[in-house]
């Protein structure tokens, strides 16, 4: 059992009420309460995000004292419940068990109100550094994505490290996508419009899954939604230095994630860990790449988008100004984050609501 002392916690219901009250204040008041700050790389933090970030550092454990994986998972889920949006009603939410060898991968299917089957489907992998996060931590976002984009979402509970180090998460992601393609009818999905998506470590898994589908000769995703994805654990880019601390995802936490996910440091150069190191990125499905302007992972996300473009892949790259890592989970307490999610959902919808083309196996 850990001997670390956690800070005294405000009850989540009270903290949630306080966060929501702060979120509806006029921007000038939010800016005054957050305090004037100079941000690296010429960036400006949105006032509502700055205020929530200040509240976060007042109530959460300091990053200098990293938690155990179990404690960290509890903290992430607790934080997600505080900042989540109001519950978005769905036409259907049901638990799904994906068979994988002698085991099962848990998943949850979200079908939006007003959509008629077959719908586009996004096989979604949550963020959390391959260590934290689960279906529940991302429930608010996956509901919003399904509703705003008019798509079904299959949220996948892949195995996490350190109990299940690389390549367990990547293997589960590939297995879940393959199963969704093979069981599209059961999921009410259009087999020609099945996409992969994810945020952070989940964006990494979505990219890896798209590459695997191409190379394995199975039907490719209709597109890949990569939200501030991890694309390279082998080296750090300038955004690591610019936003190394004070912007939620720190350099130290990224090092902690890497050390928990990888049993061997040499695995960092494996393309299934660092997809930007894939020797050939051509022939991959269209990509919607989303980055936050004040994020440790910003530069590698943008560099991956450019690498895809250079390989002839159709890429829609969007940098959302004023936002930090994990902004998709801040929609309940940030109008700026909510507007960004609306925009990325619309872009996704425009891609997937186009005339369906049958999925074709790679020869």
Short mmCIF file of C-alpha atoms in Angstrom, two decimals:
data_model
loop_
_atom_site.label_atom_id
_atom_site.label_comp_id
_atom_site.label_asym_id
_atom_site.label_seq_id
_atom_site.Cartn_x
_atom_site.Cartn_y
_atom_site.Cartn_z
CA UNK A 1 0.00 0.00 0.00
CA UNK A 2 1.28 3.47 -0.85
CA UNK A 3 2.63 5.64 1.96
CA UNK A 4 2.07 8.84 -0.02
CA UNK A 5 -0.19 11.38 1.64
CA UNK A 6 -2.92 12.71 -0.60
CA UNK A 7 -4.17 16.28 -0.18
CA UNK A 8 -7.43 16.94 1.65
CA UNK A 9 -10.21 16.67 -0.91
CA UNK A 10 -13.27 18.81 -1.36
CA UNK A 11 -16.34 16.58 -1.84
CA UNK A 12 -16.77 16.05 -5.62
CA UNK A 13 -20.35 17.40 -5.58
CA UNK A 14 -19.18 20.69 -4.05
CA UNK A 15 -16.16 20.94 -6.33
CA UNK A 16 -18.35 20.21 -9.33
CA UNK A 17 -20.82 22.95 -8.33
CA UNK A 18 -17.95 25.39 -7.84
CA UNK A 19 -16.40 24.55 -11.21
CA UNK A 20 -19.72 25.02 -12.99
CA UNK A 21 -20.36 28.32 -11.24
CA UNK A 22 -16.97 29.60 -12.37
CA UNK A 23 -17.58 28.40 -15.92
CA UNK A 24 -20.57 30.70 -16.50
CA UNK A 25 -18.85 33.89 -15.36
CA UNK A 26 -18.12 36.52 -18.04
CA UNK A 27 -14.68 36.05 -19.64
CA UNK A 28 -13.33 39.33 -18.19
CA UNK A 29 -14.14 38.15 -14.66
CA UNK A 30 -12.70 34.69 -15.38
CA UNK A 31 -9.53 36.36 -16.63
CA UNK A 32 -9.29 38.50 -13.51
CA UNK A 33 -9.80 35.53 -11.19
CA UNK A 34 -7.30 33.37 -13.05
CA UNK A 35 -4.64 36.05 -12.80
CA UNK A 36 -2.39 37.47 -15.49
CA UNK A 37 0.12 34.97 -16.84
CA UNK A 38 2.68 34.90 -19.61
CA UNK A 39 2.44 31.64 -21.54
CA UNK A 40 5.21 29.94 -23.52
CA UNK A 41 5.55 29.94 -27.29
CA UNK A 42 3.42 33.08 -27.62
CA UNK A 43 0.25 31.20 -26.69
CA UNK A 44 -2.81 32.59 -24.91
CA UNK A 45 -4.83 30.43 -22.53
CA UNK A 46 -8.61 30.77 -22.82
CA UNK A 47 -9.90 32.56 -19.66
CA UNK A 48 -12.30 29.78 -18.67
CA UNK A 49 -9.59 27.15 -19.12
CA UNK A 50 -7.08 29.25 -17.17
CA UNK A 51 -9.53 29.48 -14.29
CA UNK A 52 -10.26 25.75 -14.26
CA UNK A 53 -6.55 25.02 -14.46
CA UNK A 54 -5.89 27.25 -11.46
CA UNK A 55 -8.63 25.45 -9.53
CA UNK A 56 -7.14 22.11 -10.52
CA UNK A 57 -3.75 22.96 -9.07
CA UNK A 58 -5.37 24.19 -5.86
CA UNK A 59 -7.21 20.92 -5.25
CA UNK A 60 -5.16 18.17 -6.89
CA UNK A 61 -1.95 16.45 -5.83
CA UNK A 62 1.28 18.06 -6.93
CA UNK A 63 2.94 16.36 -9.88
CA UNK A 64 6.19 16.16 -7.93
CA UNK A 65 4.63 13.31 -5.96
CA UNK A 66 3.40 10.87 -8.57
CA UNK A 67 0.82 8.37 -7.43
CA UNK A 68 0.67 4.64 -7.83
CA UNK A 69 -1.27 3.47 -10.91
CA UNK A 70 -4.24 2.59 -8.71
CA UNK A 71 -4.27 6.00 -7.01
CA UNK A 72 -3.79 7.79 -10.31
CA UNK A 73 -6.74 5.97 -11.86
CA UNK A 74 -8.94 6.99 -8.95
CA UNK A 75 -7.84 10.61 -9.26
CA UNK A 76 -8.49 10.73 -13.00
CA UNK A 77 -11.97 9.26 -12.63
CA UNK A 78 -12.74 11.61 -9.76
CA UNK A 79 -11.66 14.60 -11.83
CA UNK A 80 -13.65 13.41 -14.84
CA UNK A 81 -16.83 13.25 -12.76
CA UNK A 82 -16.28 16.85 -11.62
CA UNK A 83 -15.81 18.42 -15.07
CA UNK A 84 -18.07 16.18 -17.16
CA UNK A 85 -20.96 17.74 -19.10
CA UNK A 86 -24.61 17.23 -18.24
CA UNK A 87 -25.72 13.73 -19.20
CA UNK A 88 -26.46 13.51 -22.93
CA UNK A 89 -29.39 11.18 -23.51
CA UNK A 90 -28.91 8.38 -26.02
CA UNK A 91 -31.33 6.21 -27.98
CA UNK A 92 -29.36 3.20 -26.74
CA UNK A 93 -26.46 2.52 -24.40
CA UNK A 94 -25.47 -1.09 -23.91
CA UNK A 95 -22.53 -3.07 -22.67
CA UNK A 96 -20.73 -5.27 -25.18
CA UNK A 97 -18.34 -8.17 -24.63
CA UNK A 98 -15.81 -8.62 -27.42
CA UNK A 99 -14.37 -12.14 -27.49
CA UNK A 100 -10.59 -12.28 -27.73
CA UNK A 101 -9.10 -15.75 -27.37
CA UNK A 102 -10.03 -17.14 -23.97
CA UNK A 103 -10.82 -13.63 -22.67
CA UNK A 104 -13.20 -10.78 -23.40
CA UNK A 105 -12.69 -7.07 -24.02
CA UNK A 106 -15.40 -4.94 -22.45
CA UNK A 107 -16.92 -2.16 -24.52
CA UNK A 108 -19.94 0.14 -24.47
CA UNK A 109 -22.08 1.05 -27.47
CA UNK A 110 -23.70 4.49 -27.72
CA UNK A 111 -26.39 5.11 -30.34
CA UNK A 112 -27.66 8.71 -30.70
CA UNK A 113 -31.28 9.80 -30.68
CA UNK A 114 -32.71 10.40 -34.12
CA UNK A 115 -30.27 8.24 -36.03
CA UNK A 116 -31.59 5.42 -38.15
CA UNK A 117 -29.56 2.27 -38.67
CA UNK A 118 -27.20 1.62 -40.24
CA UNK A 119 -25.19 4.48 -38.76
CA UNK A 120 -21.54 5.39 -39.07
CA UNK A 121 -19.60 3.88 -36.16
CA UNK A 122 -16.50 5.15 -34.37
CA UNK A 123 -14.51 2.48 -32.53
CA UNK A 124 -13.12 4.68 -29.76
CA UNK A 125 -10.10 4.25 -27.49
CA UNK A 126 -9.93 6.41 -24.35
CA UNK A 127 -6.90 8.38 -23.23
CA UNK A 128 -4.97 8.03 -19.98
CA UNK A 129 -1.40 7.19 -20.92
CA UNK A 130 -2.19 3.48 -21.39
CA UNK A 131 -2.40 3.38 -17.55
CA UNK A 132 -5.45 5.42 -16.52
CA UNK A 133 -8.89 6.08 -17.92
CA UNK A 134 -11.75 3.79 -18.82
CA UNK A 135 -15.17 3.82 -20.41
CA UNK A 136 -16.64 5.74 -17.47
CA UNK A 137 -13.99 8.47 -17.42
CA UNK A 138 -14.84 9.25 -21.05
CA UNK A 139 -18.60 8.63 -20.88
CA UNK A 140 -19.43 12.34 -21.04
CA UNK A 141 -17.34 12.88 -24.17
CA UNK A 142 -18.41 9.75 -26.02
CA UNK A 143 -22.06 10.66 -25.47
CA UNK A 144 -21.43 14.18 -26.79
CA UNK A 145 -19.50 12.87 -29.79
CA UNK A 146 -22.27 10.43 -30.69
CA UNK A 147 -24.97 13.09 -30.35
CA UNK A 148 -23.16 15.96 -32.05
CA UNK A 149 -21.74 13.92 -34.94
CA UNK A 150 -24.78 11.68 -35.43
CA UNK A 151 -22.71 8.52 -35.17
CA UNK A 152 -22.66 5.46 -32.98
CA UNK A 153 -19.62 5.08 -30.73
CA UNK A 154 -18.14 1.82 -29.48
CA UNK A 155 -15.98 2.77 -26.50
CA UNK A 156 -13.37 0.08 -25.81
CA UNK A 157 -11.93 -0.88 -22.40
CA UNK A 158 -8.55 -2.13 -23.59
CA UNK A 159 -6.10 -3.58 -21.08
CA UNK A 160 -3.94 -1.08 -19.24
CA UNK A 161 -0.38 -1.01 -17.91
CA UNK A 162 1.62 -1.76 -15.86
CA UNK A 163 -0.43 -4.90 -15.24
CA UNK A 164 -0.69 -5.35 -19.01
CA UNK A 165 2.27 -3.60 -20.69
CA UNK A 166 2.83 -3.07 -24.41
CA UNK A 167 1.65 -4.60 -26.70
CA UNK A 168 -1.54 -5.55 -24.78
CA UNK A 169 -3.38 -2.27 -25.42
CA UNK A 170 -2.45 -2.27 -29.12
CA UNK A 171 -3.50 -5.90 -29.50
CA UNK A 172 -6.86 -5.18 -27.86
CA UNK A 173 -7.45 -2.14 -30.06
CA UNK A 174 -6.84 -4.14 -33.22
CA UNK A 175 -9.04 -7.00 -31.97
CA UNK A 176 -11.88 -4.62 -31.09
CA UNK A 177 -11.78 -2.94 -34.49
CA UNK A 178 -11.67 -6.25 -36.33
CA UNK A 179 -14.64 -7.53 -34.28
CA UNK A 180 -16.64 -4.36 -34.99
CA UNK A 181 -16.08 -4.78 -38.73
CA UNK A 182 -17.14 -8.43 -38.58
CA UNK A 183 -20.21 -7.64 -36.46
CA UNK A 184 -21.35 -4.40 -38.06
CA UNK A 185 -24.92 -5.63 -38.49
CA UNK A 186 -25.24 -6.52 -34.80
CA UNK A 187 -23.99 -3.03 -33.91
CA UNK A 188 -26.37 -1.32 -36.35
CA UNK A 189 -23.36 0.06 -38.20
CA UNK A 190 -22.76 0.80 -41.85
CA UNK A 191 -19.79 -1.45 -42.72
CA UNK A 192 -18.48 1.16 -45.17
CA UNK A 193 -18.39 3.87 -42.49
CA UNK A 194 -16.56 2.35 -39.53
CA UNK A 195 -13.89 4.69 -38.19
CA UNK A 196 -11.30 4.46 -35.43
CA UNK A 197 -10.71 7.26 -32.97
CA UNK A 198 -9.15 8.12 -29.66
CA UNK A 199 -7.54 10.79 -27.53
CA UNK A 200 -3.94 10.92 -26.32
CA UNK A 201 -2.85 7.29 -25.73
CA UNK A 202 -6.15 6.31 -27.36
CA UNK A 203 -5.25 8.40 -30.40
CA UNK A 204 -2.02 6.45 -30.53
CA UNK A 205 -4.00 3.19 -30.52
CA UNK A 206 -6.31 4.44 -33.27
CA UNK A 207 -3.33 5.34 -35.47
CA UNK A 208 -1.69 1.97 -34.79
CA UNK A 209 -4.95 0.17 -35.61
CA UNK A 210 -5.30 1.96 -38.94
CA UNK A 211 -1.75 1.00 -39.91
CA UNK A 212 -2.33 -2.62 -38.84
CA UNK A 213 -5.54 -2.85 -40.89
CA UNK A 214 -3.67 -1.72 -44.00
CA UNK A 215 -0.80 -4.15 -43.47
CA UNK A 216 -2.94 -7.12 -42.41
CA UNK A 217 -5.24 -6.89 -45.41
CA UNK A 218 -8.43 -6.42 -43.38
CA UNK A 219 -11.04 -3.78 -44.24
CA UNK A 220 -9.57 -0.38 -43.47
CA UNK A 221 -11.31 2.22 -41.30
CA UNK A 222 -13.31 4.82 -43.17
CA UNK A 223 -11.21 7.40 -41.34
CA UNK A 224 -9.12 7.94 -38.22
CA UNK A 225 -9.95 10.55 -35.56
CA UNK A 226 -6.73 11.35 -33.70
CA UNK A 227 -7.23 13.76 -30.79
CA UNK A 228 -3.92 15.09 -29.41
CA UNK A 229 -2.38 11.69 -30.13
CA UNK A 230 0.87 10.29 -28.76
CA UNK A 231 2.81 9.56 -31.93
CA UNK A 232 6.42 9.26 -30.74
CA UNK A 233 7.81 8.02 -27.42
CA UNK A 234 11.34 7.86 -28.80
CA UNK A 235 12.09 11.58 -28.59
CA UNK A 236 10.69 14.85 -27.28
CA UNK A 237 9.83 17.92 -29.34
CA UNK A 238 9.82 21.63 -28.36
CA UNK A 239 6.26 21.52 -27.01
CA UNK A 240 7.54 19.21 -24.26
CA UNK A 241 9.80 22.07 -23.16
CA UNK A 242 7.24 24.84 -23.63
CA UNK A 243 4.52 23.11 -21.61
CA UNK A 244 6.58 20.83 -19.37
CA UNK A 245 4.59 21.84 -16.27
CA UNK A 246 1.56 23.88 -15.32
CA UNK A 247 -0.68 22.83 -18.24
CA UNK A 248 -2.19 19.62 -16.82
CA UNK A 249 -0.19 17.05 -18.82
CA UNK A 250 3.39 17.47 -17.68
CA UNK A 251 6.63 16.14 -19.08
CA UNK A 252 7.15 14.21 -15.86
CA UNK A 253 3.75 12.53 -16.16
CA UNK A 254 4.47 11.57 -19.77
CA UNK A 255 7.73 9.97 -18.63
CA UNK A 256 5.75 8.08 -15.98
CA UNK A 257 3.26 6.84 -18.57
CA UNK A 258 6.08 5.68 -20.85
CA UNK A 259 7.86 3.85 -18.04
CA UNK A 260 4.66 2.06 -17.02
CA UNK A 261 3.62 1.16 -20.57
CA UNK A 262 6.97 -0.11 -21.85
CA UNK A 263 8.83 -2.99 -20.23
CA UNK A 264 11.92 -2.18 -22.32
CA UNK A 265 13.13 1.28 -23.27
CA UNK A 266 13.98 -0.08 -26.72
CA UNK A 267 10.26 -0.59 -27.40
CA UNK A 268 9.93 3.18 -27.82
CA UNK A 269 11.15 2.85 -31.43
CA UNK A 270 8.61 0.15 -32.27
CA UNK A 271 6.11 1.67 -34.76
CA UNK A 272 3.30 0.13 -32.70
CA UNK A 273 4.40 2.48 -29.92
CA UNK A 274 5.58 5.40 -32.06
CA UNK A 275 3.54 5.30 -35.29
CA UNK A 276 5.43 8.28 -36.71
CA UNK A 277 8.38 5.87 -37.13
CA UNK A 278 6.39 3.67 -39.53
CA UNK A 279 8.50 3.33 -42.66
CA UNK A 280 5.57 3.81 -45.05
CA UNK A 281 2.46 5.82 -44.15
CA UNK A 282 0.93 5.76 -47.61
CA UNK A 283 -2.39 4.11 -48.32
CA UNK A 284 -3.86 4.93 -44.91
CA UNK A 285 -7.44 6.19 -44.46
CA UNK A 286 -8.21 9.92 -44.18
CA UNK A 287 -7.18 11.40 -40.85
CA UNK A 288 -8.74 14.08 -38.70
CA UNK A 289 -5.93 15.23 -36.41
CA UNK A 290 -6.77 17.46 -33.46
CA UNK A 291 -4.21 19.23 -31.26
CA UNK A 292 -4.40 21.71 -28.38
CA UNK A 293 -2.24 24.84 -28.61
CA UNK A 294 -0.87 24.55 -25.06
CA UNK A 295 -0.11 20.84 -24.90
CA UNK A 296 3.03 18.80 -24.39
CA UNK A 297 1.95 16.56 -27.29
CA UNK A 298 1.11 19.35 -29.74
CA UNK A 299 4.23 19.22 -31.89
CA UNK A 300 4.31 15.46 -32.43
CA UNK A 301 0.60 15.49 -33.37
CA UNK A 302 1.19 18.17 -35.97
CA UNK A 303 4.33 16.45 -37.21
CA UNK A 304 2.41 13.19 -37.64
CA UNK A 305 -0.28 15.01 -39.61
CA UNK A 306 2.40 16.40 -41.91
CA UNK A 307 4.03 12.98 -42.30
CA UNK A 308 0.66 11.56 -43.34
CA UNK A 309 0.18 14.38 -45.85
CA UNK A 310 3.65 13.82 -47.26
CA UNK A 311 2.67 10.17 -47.79
CA UNK A 312 -0.43 11.20 -49.76
CA UNK A 313 -3.01 10.73 -47.00
CA UNK A 314 -5.98 13.10 -46.85
CA UNK A 315 -5.51 15.01 -43.56
CA UNK A 316 -7.67 17.55 -41.74
CA UNK A 317 -5.44 19.14 -39.05
CA UNK A 318 -6.94 21.52 -36.49
CA UNK A 319 -5.08 23.30 -33.70
CA UNK A 320 -7.51 24.64 -31.09
CA UNK A 321 -6.14 27.86 -29.63
CA UNK A 322 -6.39 28.55 -25.91
CA UNK A 323 -6.83 24.90 -24.97
CA UNK A 324 -4.80 22.31 -23.08
CA UNK A 325 -4.46 18.55 -23.14
CA UNK A 326 -7.62 16.66 -22.15
CA UNK A 327 -9.90 19.51 -23.22
CA UNK A 328 -12.49 17.06 -24.56
CA UNK A 329 -13.17 16.15 -20.93
CA UNK A 330 -13.66 19.80 -19.86
CA UNK A 331 -16.87 20.46 -21.78
CA UNK A 332 -18.94 20.64 -18.60
CA UNK A 333 -16.92 23.55 -17.22
CA UNK A 334 -15.47 25.31 -20.28
CA UNK A 335 -17.40 26.99 -23.07
CA UNK A 336 -14.18 27.11 -25.11
CA UNK A 337 -13.68 23.35 -24.80
CA UNK A 338 -17.36 22.70 -25.59
CA UNK A 339 -17.14 24.80 -28.76
CA UNK A 340 -14.03 22.89 -29.85
CA UNK A 341 -15.78 19.54 -29.36
CA UNK A 342 -18.75 20.82 -31.35
CA UNK A 343 -16.40 21.77 -34.16
CA UNK A 344 -14.46 18.49 -34.23
CA UNK A 345 -17.74 16.54 -34.11
CA UNK A 346 -19.07 18.51 -37.08
CA UNK A 347 -15.89 17.80 -39.02
CA UNK A 348 -16.21 14.11 -38.18
CA UNK A 349 -19.86 14.11 -39.24
CA UNK A 350 -19.10 15.72 -42.59
CA UNK A 351 -16.54 12.99 -43.24
CA UNK A 352 -18.70 10.06 -42.20
CA UNK A 353 -22.09 11.28 -43.42
CA UNK A 354 -20.85 11.39 -47.01
CA UNK A 355 -22.01 8.66 -49.35
CA UNK A 356 -20.74 5.37 -48.00
CA UNK A 357 -18.27 3.37 -50.01
CA UNK A 358 -17.89 -0.33 -49.32
CA UNK A 359 -14.90 -1.22 -47.17
CA UNK A 360 -12.33 -3.01 -49.26
CA UNK A 361 -9.61 -5.36 -48.12
CA UNK A 362 -6.05 -4.39 -48.85
CA UNK A 363 -4.54 -6.78 -51.34
#
